[in-house]
Amino acid sequence: MNFAGKTAVVTGGSRGIGRAICEELARGGANVVLCYAGRAEAAQETVTACEDLGAKALAVQCNVADEAQVKALMDAAVKEFGRIDILVNNAGVTRDGLVMMMKEADFDAVIDTNLKGTFLCMKAVSRIMMKQRYGRIVNLSSVVGLRGNAGQVNYAASKAGVVGMTKSLAKELATRNVTVNVVAPGFITTDMTDALPEGAREALLSTIPMKRLGAAEEVAQAVAFLASDRAAFITGEILPVAGGFGLPTPLYGSYMSAGAKG
Ligand code: NDP
């Protein structure tokens, strides 16, 4: 995909899915501005990876839950590259626990980063993109936001909220040639899922029709598609990248395991 001359801001670009998104956009020729919470060294590794792909890249420390820091991030991107064409709201955290044990601070921390952070970044680029009459916003939700998950009410609420905000902003900006979409990953191999205990991982795999976790690069390619001109007439939509996780279960039991030949 061709992103030559385009500038992309990717939140949480220091690791995992965010780093893969930065690399995918850099591969297409975009200037990349990535933000990170605290891991400056990891962020610099992403910058180097983008530069090795022939792109210009800049890392900025920014807590997406802080409006002043978000404004400084977007100002830095405009100062360096003159415009912002693509925003990918990828920064995200988990603080899992059953409702009766979940601390208020754990609920707030997840909502602040995942939901309010996405709002603040979208707010900060909206005017810029409207004036340009061009923009692509891609928000990372999760299949957990669509289906729920025990132990993750805070995370599920934040990711379901991202879907509602996406559809609403898509309607606000549609006439200005700014699209706003969601990528909803299933379970992807990153630091976030490495924390799963072995038993939980086995149980999880049994629920995924493709019987594997996804790779960060597979999510990045879906994000790049929605950020590209090939997706010019797609807005307010959700693209799951989940290996079939969450598809309806068979109506008549498992036809395949009953020995059906293909
Ligand atoms: P990681 O935990 O690997 O990386 C999180 C990234 O977000 C890091 O770059 C981190 O920066 C940054 N970050 C965290 N908090 C903030 C903050 N307040 N302000 C700015 N940056 C912040 O996450 P993943 O790559 O696994 O996930 C990326 C996105 O994809 C998230 O939104 C997640 O919810 C979503 N997702 C992931 C799935 C998975 O299976 N991994 C499944 C479904 C959705 P630093 O490195 O400095 O800490």
Tab-separated table of C-alpha atoms and ligand atoms in Angstrom:
chain	number	residue	atom	x	y	z
A	1	MET	CA	0.000	0.000	0.000
A	2	ASN	CA	1.225	3.448	-0.886
A	3	PHE	CA	1.463	6.044	1.881
A	4	ALA	CA	4.076	8.261	0.206
A	5	GLY	CA	3.717	11.879	1.342
A	6	LYS	CA	1.336	10.904	4.163
A	7	THR	CA	1.990	11.433	7.876
A	8	ALA	CA	0.699	8.930	10.422
A	9	VAL	CA	0.422	9.265	14.202
A	10	VAL	CA	0.369	5.890	15.963
A	11	THR	CA	-0.251	5.786	19.714
A	12	GLY	CA	1.495	3.042	21.701
A	13	GLY	CA	3.995	2.431	18.910
A	14	SER	CA	6.860	1.234	21.073
A	15	ARG	CA	5.824	-2.427	21.238
A	16	GLY	CA	3.532	-5.177	20.040
A	17	ILE	CA	0.774	-4.358	17.589
A	18	GLY	CA	1.644	-0.642	17.594
A	19	ARG	CA	5.192	-1.295	16.469
A	20	ALA	CA	3.974	-3.592	13.679
A	21	ILE	CA	1.550	-0.859	12.542
A	22	CYS	CA	4.368	1.723	12.475
A	23	GLU	CA	6.487	-0.623	10.364
A	24	GLU	CA	3.636	-1.433	7.958
A	25	LEU	CA	2.899	2.271	7.378
A	26	ALA	CA	6.629	3.024	7.039
A	27	ARG	CA	6.928	0.230	4.475
A	28	GLY	CA	4.341	2.099	2.408
A	29	GLY	CA	6.369	5.324	2.654
A	30	ALA	CA	4.512	7.199	5.434
A	31	ASN	CA	6.213	9.552	7.861
A	32	VAL	CA	5.551	7.985	11.251
A	33	VAL	CA	5.091	9.768	14.582
A	34	LEU	CA	4.675	7.280	17.394
A	35	CYS	CA	3.984	7.849	21.028
A	36	TYR	CA	4.755	5.720	24.042
A	37	ALA	CA	4.014	5.799	27.766
A	38	GLY	CA	7.419	5.161	29.337
A	39	ARG	CA	9.622	2.766	27.349
A	40	ALA	CA	11.818	5.257	25.498
A	41	GLU	CA	14.335	2.626	24.387
A	42	ALA	CA	11.659	0.427	22.826
A	43	ALA	CA	10.174	3.464	21.083
A	44	GLN	CA	13.580	4.294	19.659
A	45	GLU	CA	13.835	0.731	18.325
A	46	THR	CA	10.588	1.322	16.425
A	47	VAL	CA	12.004	4.574	15.025
A	48	THR	CA	15.099	2.722	13.814
A	49	ALA	CA	12.970	-0.049	12.284
A	50	CYS	CA	10.925	2.555	10.363
A	51	GLU	CA	14.067	4.343	9.208
A	52	ASP	CA	15.531	1.035	8.030
A	53	LEU	CA	12.418	0.752	5.841
A	54	GLY	CA	13.265	4.134	4.291
A	55	ALA	CA	10.735	6.247	6.213
A	56	LYS	CA	11.106	9.239	8.518
A	57	ALA	CA	10.030	8.573	12.105
A	58	LEU	CA	9.781	10.389	15.398
A	59	ALA	CA	9.015	9.086	18.899
A	60	VAL	CA	7.266	11.291	21.466
A	61	GLN	CA	6.526	10.399	25.062
A	62	CYS	CA	2.836	11.061	25.650
A	63	ASN	CA	0.214	9.837	28.065
A	64	VAL	CA	-2.842	9.678	25.805
A	65	ALA	CA	-5.116	10.237	28.808
A	66	ASP	CA	-3.682	13.751	29.287
A	67	GLU	CA	-5.132	16.386	26.954
A	68	ALA	CA	-2.127	18.734	27.158
A	69	GLN	CA	0.269	15.900	26.299
A	70	VAL	CA	-1.934	14.794	23.394
A	71	LYS	CA	-1.945	18.337	22.033
A	72	ALA	CA	1.867	18.441	22.325
A	73	LEU	CA	2.084	15.132	20.423
A	74	MET	CA	-0.051	16.390	17.543
A	75	ASP	CA	1.798	19.746	17.517
A	76	ALA	CA	5.097	17.862	17.245
A	77	ALA	CA	3.784	15.852	14.286
A	78	VAL	CA	2.568	18.974	12.450
A	79	LYS	CA	5.790	20.857	13.236
A	80	GLU	CA	7.912	18.007	11.874
A	81	PHE	CA	5.834	16.957	8.849
A	82	GLY	CA	3.279	19.724	8.212
A	83	ARG	CA	0.114	17.592	8.403
A	84	ILE	CA	-1.552	14.525	9.927
A	85	ASP	CA	-3.278	12.226	7.449
A	86	ILE	CA	-3.609	9.067	9.521
A	87	LEU	CA	-4.288	8.524	13.229
A	88	VAL	CA	-4.126	5.029	14.709
A	89	ASN	CA	-5.401	4.841	18.293
A	90	ASN	CA	-3.579	1.725	19.420
A	91	ALA	CA	-2.336	2.531	22.958
A	92	GLY	CA	-4.094	0.244	25.398
A	93	VAL	CA	-3.796	-1.358	28.817
A	94	THR	CA	-5.472	-4.109	30.838
A	95	ARG	CA	-6.068	-4.341	34.614
A	96	ASP	CA	-8.044	-7.581	34.810
A	97	GLY	CA	-10.074	-8.849	37.758
A	98	LEU	CA	-13.536	-10.045	38.674
A	99	VAL	CA	-15.975	-7.199	39.341
A	100	MET	CA	-16.254	-7.861	43.062
A	101	MET	CA	-12.473	-7.609	43.448
A	102	MET	CA	-11.799	-4.848	40.904
A	103	LYS	CA	-10.453	-1.660	42.417
A	104	GLU	CA	-11.942	1.625	41.275
A	105	ALA	CA	-8.429	2.715	40.277
A	106	ASP	CA	-8.118	-0.287	37.933
A	107	PHE	CA	-11.427	0.562	36.296
A	108	ASP	CA	-10.425	4.207	35.884
A	109	ALA	CA	-6.924	3.454	34.552
A	110	VAL	CA	-8.264	1.284	31.733
A	111	ILE	CA	-11.065	3.685	30.798
A	112	ASP	CA	-8.659	6.644	30.914
A	113	THR	CA	-6.111	5.143	28.520
A	114	ASN	CA	-8.288	3.084	26.199
A	115	LEU	CA	-11.434	5.205	25.936
A	116	LYS	CA	-10.599	8.757	26.999
A	117	GLY	CA	-7.194	8.520	25.295
A	118	THR	CA	-8.856	7.583	22.020
A	119	PHE	CA	-11.335	10.462	22.418
A	120	LEU	CA	-8.592	13.010	23.146
A	121	CYS	CA	-6.502	11.941	20.143
A	122	MET	CA	-9.502	11.969	17.794
A	123	LYS	CA	-10.508	15.401	19.116
A	124	ALA	CA	-6.988	16.747	18.582
A	125	VAL	CA	-6.787	15.667	14.920
A	126	SER	CA	-10.414	16.310	13.902
A	127	ARG	CA	-9.966	19.988	13.074
A	128	ILE	CA	-6.692	19.317	11.202
A	129	MET	CA	-8.252	16.551	9.110
A	130	MET	CA	-11.448	18.534	8.422
A	131	LYS	CA	-9.408	21.482	7.145
A	132	GLN	CA	-7.346	19.150	4.935
A	133	ARG	CA	-10.545	17.463	3.735
A	134	TYR	CA	-8.649	14.242	4.181
A	135	GLY	CA	-8.126	11.864	7.063
A	136	ARG	CA	-8.065	8.244	8.113
A	137	ILE	CA	-8.670	7.307	11.751
A	138	VAL	CA	-8.335	3.671	12.795
A	139	ASN	CA	-9.168	2.694	16.372
A	140	LEU	CA	-8.104	-0.542	18.026
A	141	SER	CA	-10.989	-2.194	19.821
A	142	SER	CA	-11.063	-5.922	20.637
A	143	VAL	CA	-13.347	-8.920	20.235
A	144	VAL	CA	-13.705	-8.593	24.018
A	145	GLY	CA	-15.413	-5.241	23.444
A	146	LEU	CA	-17.895	-6.923	21.102
A	147	ARG	CA	-18.567	-10.111	23.097
A	148	GLY	CA	-17.525	-9.433	26.708
A	149	ASN	CA	-15.149	-11.500	28.824
A	150	ALA	CA	-15.255	-12.530	32.476
A	151	GLY	CA	-12.581	-10.659	34.408
A	152	GLN	CA	-12.442	-7.770	31.965
A	153	VAL	CA	-15.455	-5.488	32.561
A	154	ASN	CA	-13.203	-2.429	32.535
A	155	TYR	CA	-11.423	-3.453	29.339
A	156	ALA	CA	-14.636	-4.615	27.611
A	157	ALA	CA	-16.377	-1.346	28.523
A	158	SER	CA	-13.477	0.680	27.146
A	159	LYS	CA	-13.346	-1.285	23.893
A	160	ALA	CA	-17.130	-1.279	23.403
A	161	GLY	CA	-16.983	2.470	24.010
A	162	VAL	CA	-14.369	2.799	21.271
A	163	VAL	CA	-16.840	1.205	18.846
A	164	GLY	CA	-19.601	3.675	19.805
A	165	MET	CA	-17.259	6.659	19.508
A	166	THR	CA	-15.991	5.453	16.139
A	167	LYS	CA	-19.453	5.145	14.631
A	168	SER	CA	-20.446	8.563	16.005
A	169	LEU	CA	-17.357	10.397	14.761
A	170	ALA	CA	-17.638	8.630	11.396
A	171	LYS	CA	-21.019	10.352	11.004
A	172	GLU	CA	-19.619	13.734	12.120
A	173	LEU	CA	-16.713	13.722	9.656
A	174	ALA	CA	-18.071	11.807	6.672
A	175	THR	CA	-18.710	14.839	4.466
A	176	ARG	CA	-15.111	16.012	4.956
A	177	ASN	CA	-13.557	12.876	3.467
A	178	VAL	CA	-12.400	11.678	6.878
A	179	THR	CA	-13.100	8.018	7.604
A	180	VAL	CA	-13.186	6.496	11.091
A	181	ASN	CA	-13.084	2.713	11.511
A	182	VAL	CA	-12.327	-0.011	14.037
A	183	VAL	CA	-10.023	-3.004	13.885
A	184	ALA	CA	-11.043	-5.576	16.488
A	185	PRO	CA	-8.242	-8.083	17.086
A	186	GLY	CA	-8.830	-11.446	18.664
A	187	PHE	CA	-5.941	-12.928	20.616
A	188	ILE	CA	-2.595	-11.740	19.295
A	189	THR	CA	0.891	-12.706	20.461
A	190	THR	CA	2.244	-9.639	22.337
A	191	ASP	CA	3.346	-8.728	25.884
A	192	MET	CA	-0.387	-8.379	26.719
A	193	THR	CA	-1.162	-12.052	25.955
A	194	ASP	CA	2.254	-13.397	27.065
A	195	ALA	CA	0.990	-12.754	30.594
A	196	LEU	CA	-1.626	-15.553	30.204
A	197	PRO	CA	-0.991	-18.687	32.327
A	198	GLU	CA	-0.356	-21.899	30.287
A	199	GLY	CA	-3.724	-23.504	31.160
A	200	ALA	CA	-5.588	-20.378	30.113
A	201	ARG	CA	-3.685	-20.314	26.830
A	202	GLU	CA	-4.728	-23.927	26.004
A	203	ALA	CA	-8.345	-23.187	26.875
A	204	LEU	CA	-8.211	-20.096	24.710
A	205	LEU	CA	-6.798	-21.914	21.693
A	206	SER	CA	-9.646	-24.417	21.785
A	207	THR	CA	-12.091	-21.518	21.200
A	208	ILE	CA	-10.330	-20.149	18.110
A	209	PRO	CA	-11.416	-21.861	14.866
A	210	MET	CA	-7.950	-21.308	13.321
A	211	LYS	CA	-6.341	-22.844	16.460
A	212	ARG	CA	-3.617	-20.260	16.826
A	213	LEU	CA	-3.006	-16.773	18.140
A	214	GLY	CA	-2.619	-14.028	15.569
A	215	ALA	CA	0.564	-12.120	14.790
A	216	ALA	CA	0.898	-8.371	15.310
A	217	GLU	CA	1.723	-8.036	11.599
A	218	GLU	CA	-1.641	-9.552	10.675
A	219	VAL	CA	-3.420	-6.823	12.638
A	220	ALA	CA	-1.113	-4.186	11.139
A	221	GLN	CA	-2.095	-5.169	7.601
A	222	ALA	CA	-5.792	-4.719	8.383
A	223	VAL	CA	-5.071	-1.319	9.950
A	224	ALA	CA	-3.012	-0.291	6.914
A	225	PHE	CA	-5.868	-1.255	4.597
A	226	LEU	CA	-8.353	0.953	6.470
A	227	ALA	CA	-5.754	3.747	6.558
A	228	SER	CA	-5.221	3.532	2.800
A	229	ASP	CA	-7.019	5.039	-0.166
A	230	ARG	CA	-8.298	1.572	-1.020
A	231	ALA	CA	-10.722	1.951	1.892
A	232	ALA	CA	-11.916	5.421	0.819
A	233	PHE	CA	-15.645	4.516	0.938
A	234	ILE	CA	-15.536	2.532	4.187
A	235	THR	CA	-16.428	4.405	7.370
A	236	GLY	CA	-17.928	3.539	10.750
A	237	GLU	CA	-17.187	-0.156	10.279
A	238	ILE	CA	-15.582	-2.892	12.391
A	239	LEU	CA	-13.013	-5.249	10.914
A	240	PRO	CA	-12.295	-8.248	13.184
A	241	VAL	CA	-8.858	-9.897	12.893
A	242	ALA	CA	-9.476	-12.916	15.059
A	243	GLY	CA	-8.989	-16.243	13.247
A	244	GLY	CA	-12.735	-16.886	13.408
A	245	PHE	CA	-12.989	-16.293	17.170
A	246	GLY	CA	-16.500	-15.179	18.010
A	247	LEU	CA	-18.182	-16.674	14.956
A	248	PRO	CA	-21.532	-18.276	15.807
A	249	THR	CA	-21.185	-21.911	16.964
A	250	PRO	CA	-22.527	-24.667	14.627
A	251	LEU	CA	-26.285	-25.235	14.729
A	252	TYR	CA	-26.022	-29.035	14.520
A	253	GLY	CA	-22.966	-29.783	16.667
A	254	SER	CA	-19.526	-30.196	15.127
A	255	TYR	CA	-20.020	-31.443	11.562
A	256	MET	CA	-16.270	-31.494	10.924
A	257	SER	CA	-15.403	-33.566	13.997
A	258	ALA	CA	-18.177	-36.026	13.073
A	259	GLY	CA	-15.909	-37.142	10.213
A	260	ALA	CA	-17.239	-35.043	7.354
A	261	LYS	CA	-14.946	-34.949	4.309
A	262	GLY	CA	-14.308	-31.651	2.686
B	1	NDP	P1	1.225	-3.898	24.455
B	1	NDP	O1	0.928	-4.042	25.916
B	1	NDP	O2	2.193	-4.826	23.816
B	1	NDP	O3	1.702	-2.376	24.159
B	1	NDP	C1	0.955	-1.307	24.657
B	1	NDP	C2	1.442	-0.028	24.030
B	1	NDP	O4	0.636	1.072	24.511
B	1	NDP	C3	2.870	0.327	24.393
B	1	NDP	O5	3.450	0.988	23.297
B	1	NDP	C4	2.708	1.286	25.567
B	1	NDP	O6	3.820	2.172	25.737
B	1	NDP	C5	1.480	2.052	25.104
B	1	NDP	N1	0.732	2.713	26.173
B	1	NDP	C6	0.163	2.142	27.272
B	1	NDP	N2	-0.443	3.090	28.004
B	1	NDP	C7	-0.277	4.272	27.358
B	1	NDP	C8	-0.666	5.606	27.618
B	1	NDP	N3	-1.389	5.960	28.712
B	1	NDP	N4	-0.295	6.580	26.741
B	1	NDP	C9	0.432	6.264	25.642
B	1	NDP	N5	0.825	5.011	25.342
B	1	NDP	C10	0.471	4.030	26.192
B	1	NDP	O7	-0.205	-3.938	23.727
B	1	NDP	P2	-0.663	-4.772	22.426
B	1	NDP	O8	0.266	-4.494	21.314
B	1	NDP	O9	-0.957	-6.150	22.825
B	1	NDP	O10	-2.088	-4.076	22.126
B	1	NDP	C11	-2.214	-2.949	21.284
B	1	NDP	C12	-3.686	-2.580	21.161
B	1	NDP	O11	-4.406	-3.695	20.616
B	1	NDP	C13	-4.345	-2.259	22.500
B	1	NDP	O12	-5.282	-1.227	22.326
B	1	NDP	C14	-5.037	-3.543	22.870
B	1	NDP	O13	-6.120	-3.342	23.734
B	1	NDP	C15	-5.476	-4.037	21.492
B	1	NDP	N6	-5.707	-5.475	21.453
B	1	NDP	C16	-4.704	-6.370	21.728
B	1	NDP	C17	-4.949	-7.732	21.689
B	1	NDP	C18	-3.883	-8.756	21.968
B	1	NDP	O14	-4.223	-9.960	21.955
B	1	NDP	N7	-2.639	-8.389	22.185
B	1	NDP	C19	-6.289	-8.236	21.371
B	1	NDP	C20	-7.262	-7.218	21.104
B	1	NDP	C21	-6.975	-5.889	21.137
B	1	NDP	P3	5.138	1.683	26.608
B	1	NDP	O15	5.832	0.659	25.747
B	1	NDP	O16	5.937	2.929	26.776
B	1	NDP	O17	4.624	1.090	27.886
